């Protein structure tokens, strides 16, 4: 080879090597050194073993075509414990195949303390598990995953056993957009009597009744929630605008999928199988311009609840207590007064199937006048389209219920535009106890060959084989993943559903907070 071509070959070889550099890690010291040295395109390849008190914090980021990756050489065999945590503090970084097991991060300041933090953009956590990563005291607050940046993704991950304060997954109100949690498995999350322990809570513009095109633009897609009780009220809670909850499956889990506040959200293709579990619920919604379509709910305490809204224009009685938030006063809301439940307007509720729930299949203006007069929950849903839904009911009782305006002073002047009911069907037994909806429903006999299996044939019902890290699936199949059914993360007295809440004032406060939801 001539000297000229030898030089060209060496340059190309050197460039190729730089673009695909592997930094092998075998111990804690090497792990920390590798994080400091790694750059764009590098792969920090971590050998199997247990690593304690590791702060996965990048010294630099990658690019779209050359991300910086931290990866287990054998997925699932890199165990992180102690106070180990991960901070996606630079863009285009990937963490793949790790196992956070029975550690606990140090208490931090503020409300955004978390094990996994997305503080930049285009970070990816995949193929990773977090099991029983809890503090010794459930009152110590931290998330397991928290987004402050944008365009980040959690995919094919596994979460089991969170039992302390704060949601499992959360995001910042500001500067957090277009994040996603996909194809992940939420398993055996203990039910503790404490508000604010949702599996996924999505904040953003809309939390304080902001209008316009801003929102969180968060996607929750293709996940399985299996006995993932958390707070027992909300499994997925949307408190912002422009989010999507798509094709998830919920199995025997306390709580509901809830558009708690915000507008222009989409709830589509989800399957909720309550299986008679205590406090298993269906779908709830508040706010404007939301779309809830093609979902399936069965075996829960209720099917769909379209909430009444709170009137905050003025105090209708001396007993009214405004819902004032200091934070709201700086978000185009001059007095900081926000609705506890925004009025439902222009809801599209279509092509949903509700089967054999304990209470009503559909309730319009649920919680009407609840906590009156302190809360003015008197705004009926208006200008909504409720069409082509199917309600299967095999026991006598009210299938469709709703609240009518009582028309009494001081509420006589508050009206709502009519809703449109069309093409809805009740199969089996039941009554319509809401006159405005009667013309939009027909009652038919339940076919003798009806079965839930047939009903679900047009839906994707996720199983543990479909979600989470492939290495977790393989270990489960080989009966080598016993921590999945380890209940040491649950309260000692599961009957009270309250670990450590012997402090009566704490428990009473939790109950009051829960009612506000």
XYZ file of C-alpha atoms in Angstrom:
517
model
C 0.000 0.000 0.000
C 1.390 3.415 -0.946
C 2.054 5.979 1.808
C -0.762 8.161 0.415
C -3.390 5.429 0.588
C -2.035 4.240 3.924
C -2.671 7.741 5.353
C -6.215 7.837 3.961
C -6.902 4.362 5.375
C -5.647 5.382 8.820
C -7.816 8.529 8.857
C -10.912 6.568 7.850
C -10.180 3.847 10.402
C -9.674 6.434 13.135
C -12.922 8.247 12.259
C -14.852 4.977 12.174
C -13.417 3.975 15.518
C -14.435 7.287 17.061
C -17.975 6.956 15.745
C -18.430 3.516 17.300
C -16.270 3.621 20.407
C -17.132 1.088 23.109
C -16.109 1.848 26.673
C -16.339 -1.318 28.742
C -17.206 -0.936 32.425
C -16.570 -3.615 35.067
C -16.794 -1.772 38.404
C -18.112 1.374 40.069
C -14.944 3.387 39.489
C -14.830 2.524 35.789
C -18.543 3.315 35.481
C -18.045 6.838 36.796
C -14.946 7.372 34.663
C -16.736 6.183 31.534
C -19.586 8.639 32.067
C -17.045 11.454 32.226
C -15.203 10.303 29.109
C -18.057 9.250 26.814
C -19.192 11.483 23.984
C -21.337 11.533 20.892
C -21.682 8.095 19.309
C -20.012 6.250 22.184
C -21.471 3.195 23.897
C -20.714 2.666 27.569
C -21.040 -1.119 27.775
C -21.600 -2.248 31.352
C -20.578 -5.754 32.379
C -22.916 -7.848 34.524
C -22.755 -7.139 38.239
C -24.122 -5.015 41.061
C -23.267 -1.319 41.072
C -23.998 0.821 44.125
C -24.580 4.556 44.491
C -23.995 5.302 40.823
C -25.049 8.716 39.534
C -25.615 8.203 35.826
C -25.029 11.772 34.759
C -23.633 12.551 31.358
C -20.732 14.944 30.815
C -21.898 15.635 27.269
C -24.596 14.525 24.865
C -24.950 12.938 21.475
C -26.636 13.860 18.231
C -29.670 12.510 16.420
C -27.518 10.205 14.287
C -24.926 9.471 16.984
C -26.568 9.201 20.408
C -24.512 8.553 23.511
C -25.603 5.212 24.978
C -25.218 3.497 28.348
C -26.092 -0.151 27.843
C -25.979 -3.395 29.784
C -23.826 -5.989 28.068
C -26.404 -8.557 29.195
C -29.769 -6.808 29.647
C -31.080 -7.191 33.184
C -27.780 -8.304 34.682
C -26.587 -4.806 35.541
C -28.180 -4.225 38.947
C -28.181 -0.725 40.385
C -28.908 -0.242 44.075
C -28.054 2.046 46.965
C -28.781 5.617 45.901
C -28.162 4.970 42.200
C -30.075 7.275 39.873
C -30.044 8.559 36.313
C -30.093 12.088 34.921
C -30.640 12.644 31.201
C -28.990 16.050 31.452
C -27.772 16.233 27.834
C -29.628 15.646 24.551
C -29.664 12.459 22.511
C -28.697 10.102 25.292
C -29.915 6.513 25.734
C -29.999 4.180 28.747
C -30.750 0.562 27.885
C -31.141 -2.705 29.795
C -30.489 -1.680 33.408
C -32.162 -3.018 36.559
C -32.798 -0.587 39.437
C -33.518 -2.903 42.355
C -34.316 -2.164 46.007
C -32.437 1.085 46.222
C -33.618 4.469 47.447
C -32.490 7.914 46.430
C -31.594 10.533 48.981
C -34.354 12.974 49.934
C -34.064 16.083 47.805
C -35.390 19.598 47.863
C -38.447 20.610 45.869
C -41.197 18.562 44.294
C -39.248 17.225 41.308
C -36.932 14.790 43.083
C -36.839 11.514 41.140
C -34.812 8.400 40.389
C -34.887 9.021 36.634
C -34.820 12.640 35.450
C -35.184 13.890 31.901
C -33.670 17.366 32.099
C -32.831 17.758 28.419
C -34.354 16.639 25.127
C -34.441 13.466 23.027
C -33.431 11.121 25.813
C -34.549 7.483 25.794
C -34.927 5.043 28.679
C -35.628 1.578 27.337
C -35.534 -2.065 28.288
C -35.039 -1.088 31.928
C -36.729 -2.241 35.152
C -37.280 -0.536 38.474
C -38.454 -2.730 41.345
C -39.167 -1.765 44.973
C -37.019 1.358 44.777
C -38.544 2.825 47.905
C -37.452 4.821 50.955
C -37.791 3.456 54.469
C -40.600 5.944 55.206
C -43.474 6.279 52.747
C -43.713 10.011 53.561
C -40.366 10.642 51.838
C -41.370 12.039 48.446
C -39.920 11.271 45.067
C -41.004 10.210 41.627
C -39.491 7.268 39.859
C -39.517 9.107 36.521
C -39.829 12.855 36.004
C -39.718 14.917 32.811
C -38.560 18.526 32.812
C -37.324 18.478 29.217
C -39.087 17.695 25.942
C -39.205 14.963 23.301
C -38.077 12.251 25.718
C -39.297 8.650 25.751
C -39.676 5.791 28.214
C -40.246 2.578 26.265
C -40.470 -1.121 27.072
C -39.734 -0.582 30.748
C -41.019 -2.320 33.881
C -42.142 -0.694 37.134
C -43.172 -2.602 40.248
C -43.795 -1.777 43.893
C -43.652 2.015 44.317
C -45.055 2.753 47.768
C -44.063 6.307 48.700
C -45.388 9.807 48.077
C -45.566 11.324 44.578
C -46.724 9.785 41.300
C -44.621 7.112 39.668
C -44.295 9.194 36.471
C -44.720 12.961 36.378
C -43.692 16.056 34.487
C -43.034 19.743 35.049
C -45.742 22.309 34.410
C -43.456 24.441 32.245
C -41.043 23.539 29.447
C -42.031 19.870 29.344
C -43.652 18.856 26.069
C -43.882 15.937 23.647
C -42.735 13.291 26.119
C -43.989 9.704 26.001
C -44.350 6.509 28.025
C -44.867 3.527 25.737
C -45.132 -0.266 25.822
C -44.246 -0.481 29.505
C -45.565 -2.641 32.345
C -46.845 -1.173 35.633
C -47.247 -4.080 38.029
C -48.270 -4.458 41.687
C -48.252 -0.848 42.824
C -49.571 -0.856 46.424
C -52.698 1.096 47.252
C -52.004 3.672 49.964
C -54.486 6.259 51.186
C -52.686 9.327 49.914
C -53.680 11.731 47.155
C -51.064 12.306 44.452
C -49.843 8.754 43.826
C -51.026 8.288 40.267
C -49.119 5.921 38.012
C -48.844 8.717 35.452
C -49.769 12.347 36.103
C -49.437 14.844 33.271
C -49.177 18.533 34.108
C -48.689 21.428 31.716
C -50.566 24.323 30.196
C -54.243 23.773 30.949
C -53.679 22.851 34.582
C -54.809 26.345 35.567
C -57.540 26.650 32.922
C -55.239 28.152 30.285
C -56.634 28.090 26.757
C -54.841 28.141 23.413
C -52.483 25.797 21.602
C -50.028 25.190 24.414
C -50.118 21.943 26.357
C -48.022 19.002 27.474
C -48.532 16.974 24.263
C -47.771 13.872 26.326
C -48.389 10.366 24.943
C -49.280 7.338 27.082
C -49.452 4.424 24.658
C -49.529 0.647 24.703
C -48.876 0.184 28.421
C -50.236 -2.469 30.785
C -51.418 -1.451 34.267
C -51.828 -4.653 36.273
C -52.920 -4.360 39.927
C -51.247 -0.939 39.795
C -53.451 0.701 42.422
C -51.330 3.631 43.570
C -53.653 6.197 45.130
C -56.758 4.256 44.111
C -58.455 7.237 42.428
C -56.596 7.946 39.176
C -54.404 5.554 37.219
C -53.590 8.055 34.485
C -54.427 11.664 35.310
C -54.349 14.341 32.618
C -54.148 17.876 33.993
C -53.149 19.746 30.862
C -54.012 20.240 27.198
C -53.272 18.184 24.079
C -52.384 14.748 25.451
C -53.056 11.241 24.145
C -53.851 8.030 26.047
C -53.879 5.291 23.429
C -54.324 1.506 23.398
C -53.452 0.832 27.026
C -54.806 -2.095 29.052
C -55.824 -1.893 32.711
C -56.281 -5.095 34.733
C -57.876 -5.240 38.215
C -56.547 -1.832 39.194
C -58.155 0.674 41.552
C -58.853 4.037 39.964
C -59.714 5.353 36.521
C -58.303 6.957 33.406
C -59.187 10.593 33.965
C -59.119 13.830 32.026
C -59.007 15.703 35.306
C -58.638 19.074 33.623
C -57.413 20.460 30.315
C -58.702 20.479 26.757
C -58.151 18.792 23.397
C -57.115 15.466 24.920
C -57.649 12.115 23.199
C -58.541 8.879 25.025
C -58.740 6.092 22.443
C -58.544 2.321 22.181
C -58.019 1.585 25.861
C -59.264 -1.588 27.556
C -60.192 -1.509 31.244
C -60.975 -4.896 32.787
C -61.856 -4.286 36.407
C -62.550 -7.958 37.133
C -64.577 -6.857 40.158
C -61.542 -5.461 41.968
C -62.301 -3.020 44.749
C -62.390 0.591 43.516
C -61.743 -0.404 39.904
C -63.279 2.384 37.830
C -63.764 3.349 34.213
C -63.342 6.684 32.424
C -63.840 10.188 33.815
C -63.612 13.518 32.080
C -63.761 17.268 32.567
C -62.785 20.178 30.323
C -63.451 21.243 26.739
C -62.960 19.742 23.285
C -61.876 16.342 24.536
C -62.360 13.132 22.547
C -63.083 9.756 24.165
C -63.610 7.058 21.562
C -63.353 3.311 20.962
C -62.625 2.301 24.557
C -63.806 -0.832 26.384
C -64.704 -0.973 30.080
C -66.020 -3.939 32.087
C -66.164 -5.252 35.649
C -65.673 -1.842 37.262
C -67.682 0.212 39.743
C -68.933 2.473 36.932
C -68.406 2.919 33.211
C -68.120 6.562 32.118
C -68.593 9.678 34.201
C -68.915 13.029 32.455
C -68.384 15.468 35.295
C -70.306 18.551 36.246
C -68.219 21.717 36.195
C -67.642 24.375 38.801
C -68.994 27.889 38.351
C -66.448 30.484 39.543
C -67.869 33.677 38.022
C -69.129 34.889 41.378
C -70.041 33.641 44.816
C -73.619 32.392 44.628
C -73.813 31.979 48.398
C -71.775 33.243 51.352
C -70.519 29.703 51.825
C -68.548 29.586 48.552
C -64.827 28.866 48.956
C -62.812 29.869 45.847
C -60.179 27.410 44.664
C -57.254 29.856 44.612
C -53.809 28.790 43.426
C -50.868 31.172 43.771
C -49.264 29.623 40.707
C -52.398 30.262 38.637
C -52.216 34.022 39.118
C -49.163 34.133 36.853
C -50.700 32.109 34.017
C -53.152 34.551 32.405
C -55.494 34.100 35.358
C -55.443 37.416 37.183
C -56.987 36.413 40.492
C -55.593 32.883 40.697
C -59.068 31.374 41.067
C -59.376 28.133 39.102
C -62.174 25.643 38.752
C -61.898 22.505 40.806
C -63.541 20.801 37.790
C -63.706 22.687 34.459
C -67.018 22.521 32.616
C -67.313 19.810 29.973
C -67.892 21.384 26.564
C -67.906 19.896 23.071
C -66.961 16.424 24.236
C -66.910 13.706 21.576
C -67.910 10.473 23.333
C -68.354 7.806 20.687
C -68.032 4.117 19.869
C -67.209 3.060 23.412
C -68.356 -0.247 24.910
C -69.285 -0.564 28.577
C -70.101 -4.074 29.816
C -71.457 -5.335 33.133
C -70.281 -2.642 35.488
C -71.589 -2.460 39.045
C -73.076 1.047 38.861
C -74.325 3.091 35.936
C -72.733 2.657 32.525
C -72.940 6.374 31.775
C -73.462 9.272 34.135
C -73.924 12.813 32.854
C -73.001 15.688 35.198
C -71.620 13.432 37.896
C -70.901 15.184 41.194
C -73.515 17.856 40.445
C -73.755 20.186 43.482
C -71.197 18.076 45.321
C -69.892 19.873 48.416
C -72.384 22.689 47.870
C -72.122 25.563 48.707
C -68.364 25.528 49.343
C -67.931 24.224 45.787
C -70.260 25.473 43.028
C -70.453 22.294 40.930
C -73.505 23.368 38.931
C -72.331 23.616 35.298
C -73.807 20.832 33.184
C -71.911 19.335 30.234
C -72.907 21.223 27.096
C -72.703 20.984 23.317
C -71.416 17.388 23.488
C -71.823 14.536 20.997
C -72.622 11.202 22.645
C -73.098 8.689 19.884
C -72.820 5.064 18.814
C -71.851 3.778 22.255
C -72.878 0.284 23.376
C -73.845 -0.575 26.927
C -74.168 -4.227 27.939
C -76.080 -4.774 31.159
C -77.442 -8.037 32.565
C -78.915 -6.801 35.850
C -81.852 -4.474 36.576
C -81.114 -0.873 37.420
C -80.216 2.479 35.925
C -77.818 2.156 33.007
C -77.887 5.828 32.014
C -78.103 8.475 34.713
C -77.706 12.221 34.830
C -78.332 15.367 36.798
C -80.795 18.060 35.772
C -80.459 21.707 36.801
C -82.453 22.264 39.942
C -83.527 25.721 38.751
C -83.645 27.160 42.224
C -82.317 30.511 43.315
C -79.499 31.473 43.083
C -78.833 29.113 40.138
C -81.823 29.866 37.939
C -79.933 32.048 35.492
C -77.233 29.479 34.675
C -78.029 27.406 31.586
C -76.226 24.953 29.309
C -76.476 24.250 25.599
C -78.105 20.891 24.832
C -76.072 17.790 24.086
C -76.647 15.498 21.121
C -77.402 11.799 21.720
C -77.536 9.510 18.706
C -77.222 5.818 17.852
C -76.500 4.547 21.364
C -77.606 1.013 22.258
C -78.321 -0.758 25.531
C -78.119 -4.536 25.271
C -79.912 -6.453 28.014
C -81.614 -5.077 31.068
C -81.641 -1.587 32.507
C -83.280 1.809 32.487
C -82.543 5.274 31.177
C -82.983 7.671 34.078
C -82.010 10.838 32.232
C -84.774 12.293 30.030
C -82.541 14.431 27.744
C -80.803 11.251 26.537
C -83.827 9.024 25.944
C -84.268 9.686 22.222
C -80.628 8.890 21.525
C -80.795 5.363 22.970
C -82.538 2.154 22.121
C -82.803 -0.961 24.249
C -82.351 -4.376 22.651
C -82.249 -7.928 23.946
C -78.825 -9.289 24.732
C -77.958 -12.030 22.210
C -77.869 -15.468 23.829
C -74.379 -16.097 22.480
C -72.917 -12.839 23.771
C -69.525 -13.133 25.465
C -66.872 -10.696 26.539
C -64.338 -12.631 24.505
C -66.292 -11.887 21.336
C -66.766 -8.273 22.376
C -63.034 -7.856 22.854
C -62.126 -9.376 19.500
C -61.875 -5.907 17.974
C -59.593 -4.619 20.722
C -55.964 -5.251 21.586
C -55.851 -6.645 25.119
C -52.249 -6.470 26.274
C -50.679 -9.236 28.352
C -47.385 -9.392 30.275
C -45.875 -10.992 27.172
C -46.534 -7.849 25.133
C -44.950 -5.136 27.246
C -41.854 -4.333 29.237
C -38.257 -5.448 28.693
C -37.782 -8.705 26.757
C -35.335 -9.856 29.435
C -38.050 -9.540 32.114
C -40.399 -11.597 29.955
C -37.723 -14.270 29.519
C -36.984 -14.431 33.251
C -40.686 -14.629 34.072
C -41.170 -17.460 31.591
C -38.234 -19.280 33.177
C -39.692 -18.660 36.653
C -36.591 -16.659 37.578
C -38.247 -13.340 38.375
C -39.675 -13.905 41.889
C -39.504 -10.212 42.816
C -42.562 -9.621 40.648
C -44.788 -11.294 43.238
C -42.799 -10.209 46.296
C -45.283 -8.254 48.421
C -42.835 -6.800 50.914
C -43.510 -3.405 49.321
C -47.137 -3.602 50.489
C -48.387 -2.303 53.858
C -48.203 -4.767 56.714
C -51.969 -4.426 57.125
C -53.290 -4.399 53.580
C -56.818 -4.238 54.937
C -56.311 -0.598 55.888
C -54.516 0.109 52.622
C -52.392 2.645 54.457
C -48.736 2.073 55.222
C -47.614 4.123 58.142
C -50.665 6.374 58.147
C -51.194 5.958 61.849
C -51.121 9.716 62.082
C -54.839 10.472 61.946
C -54.359 14.033 60.729
C -52.309 12.778 57.762
C -54.988 10.265 56.869
C -57.805 12.805 57.210
C -55.915 15.235 54.985
C -55.453 12.509 52.364
C -59.169 11.771 52.352
C -59.999 15.461 51.899
C -57.497 15.777 49.058
C -58.937 12.701 47.403
C -62.442 14.194 47.479
C -61.138 17.255 45.638
C -60.261 15.055 42.685
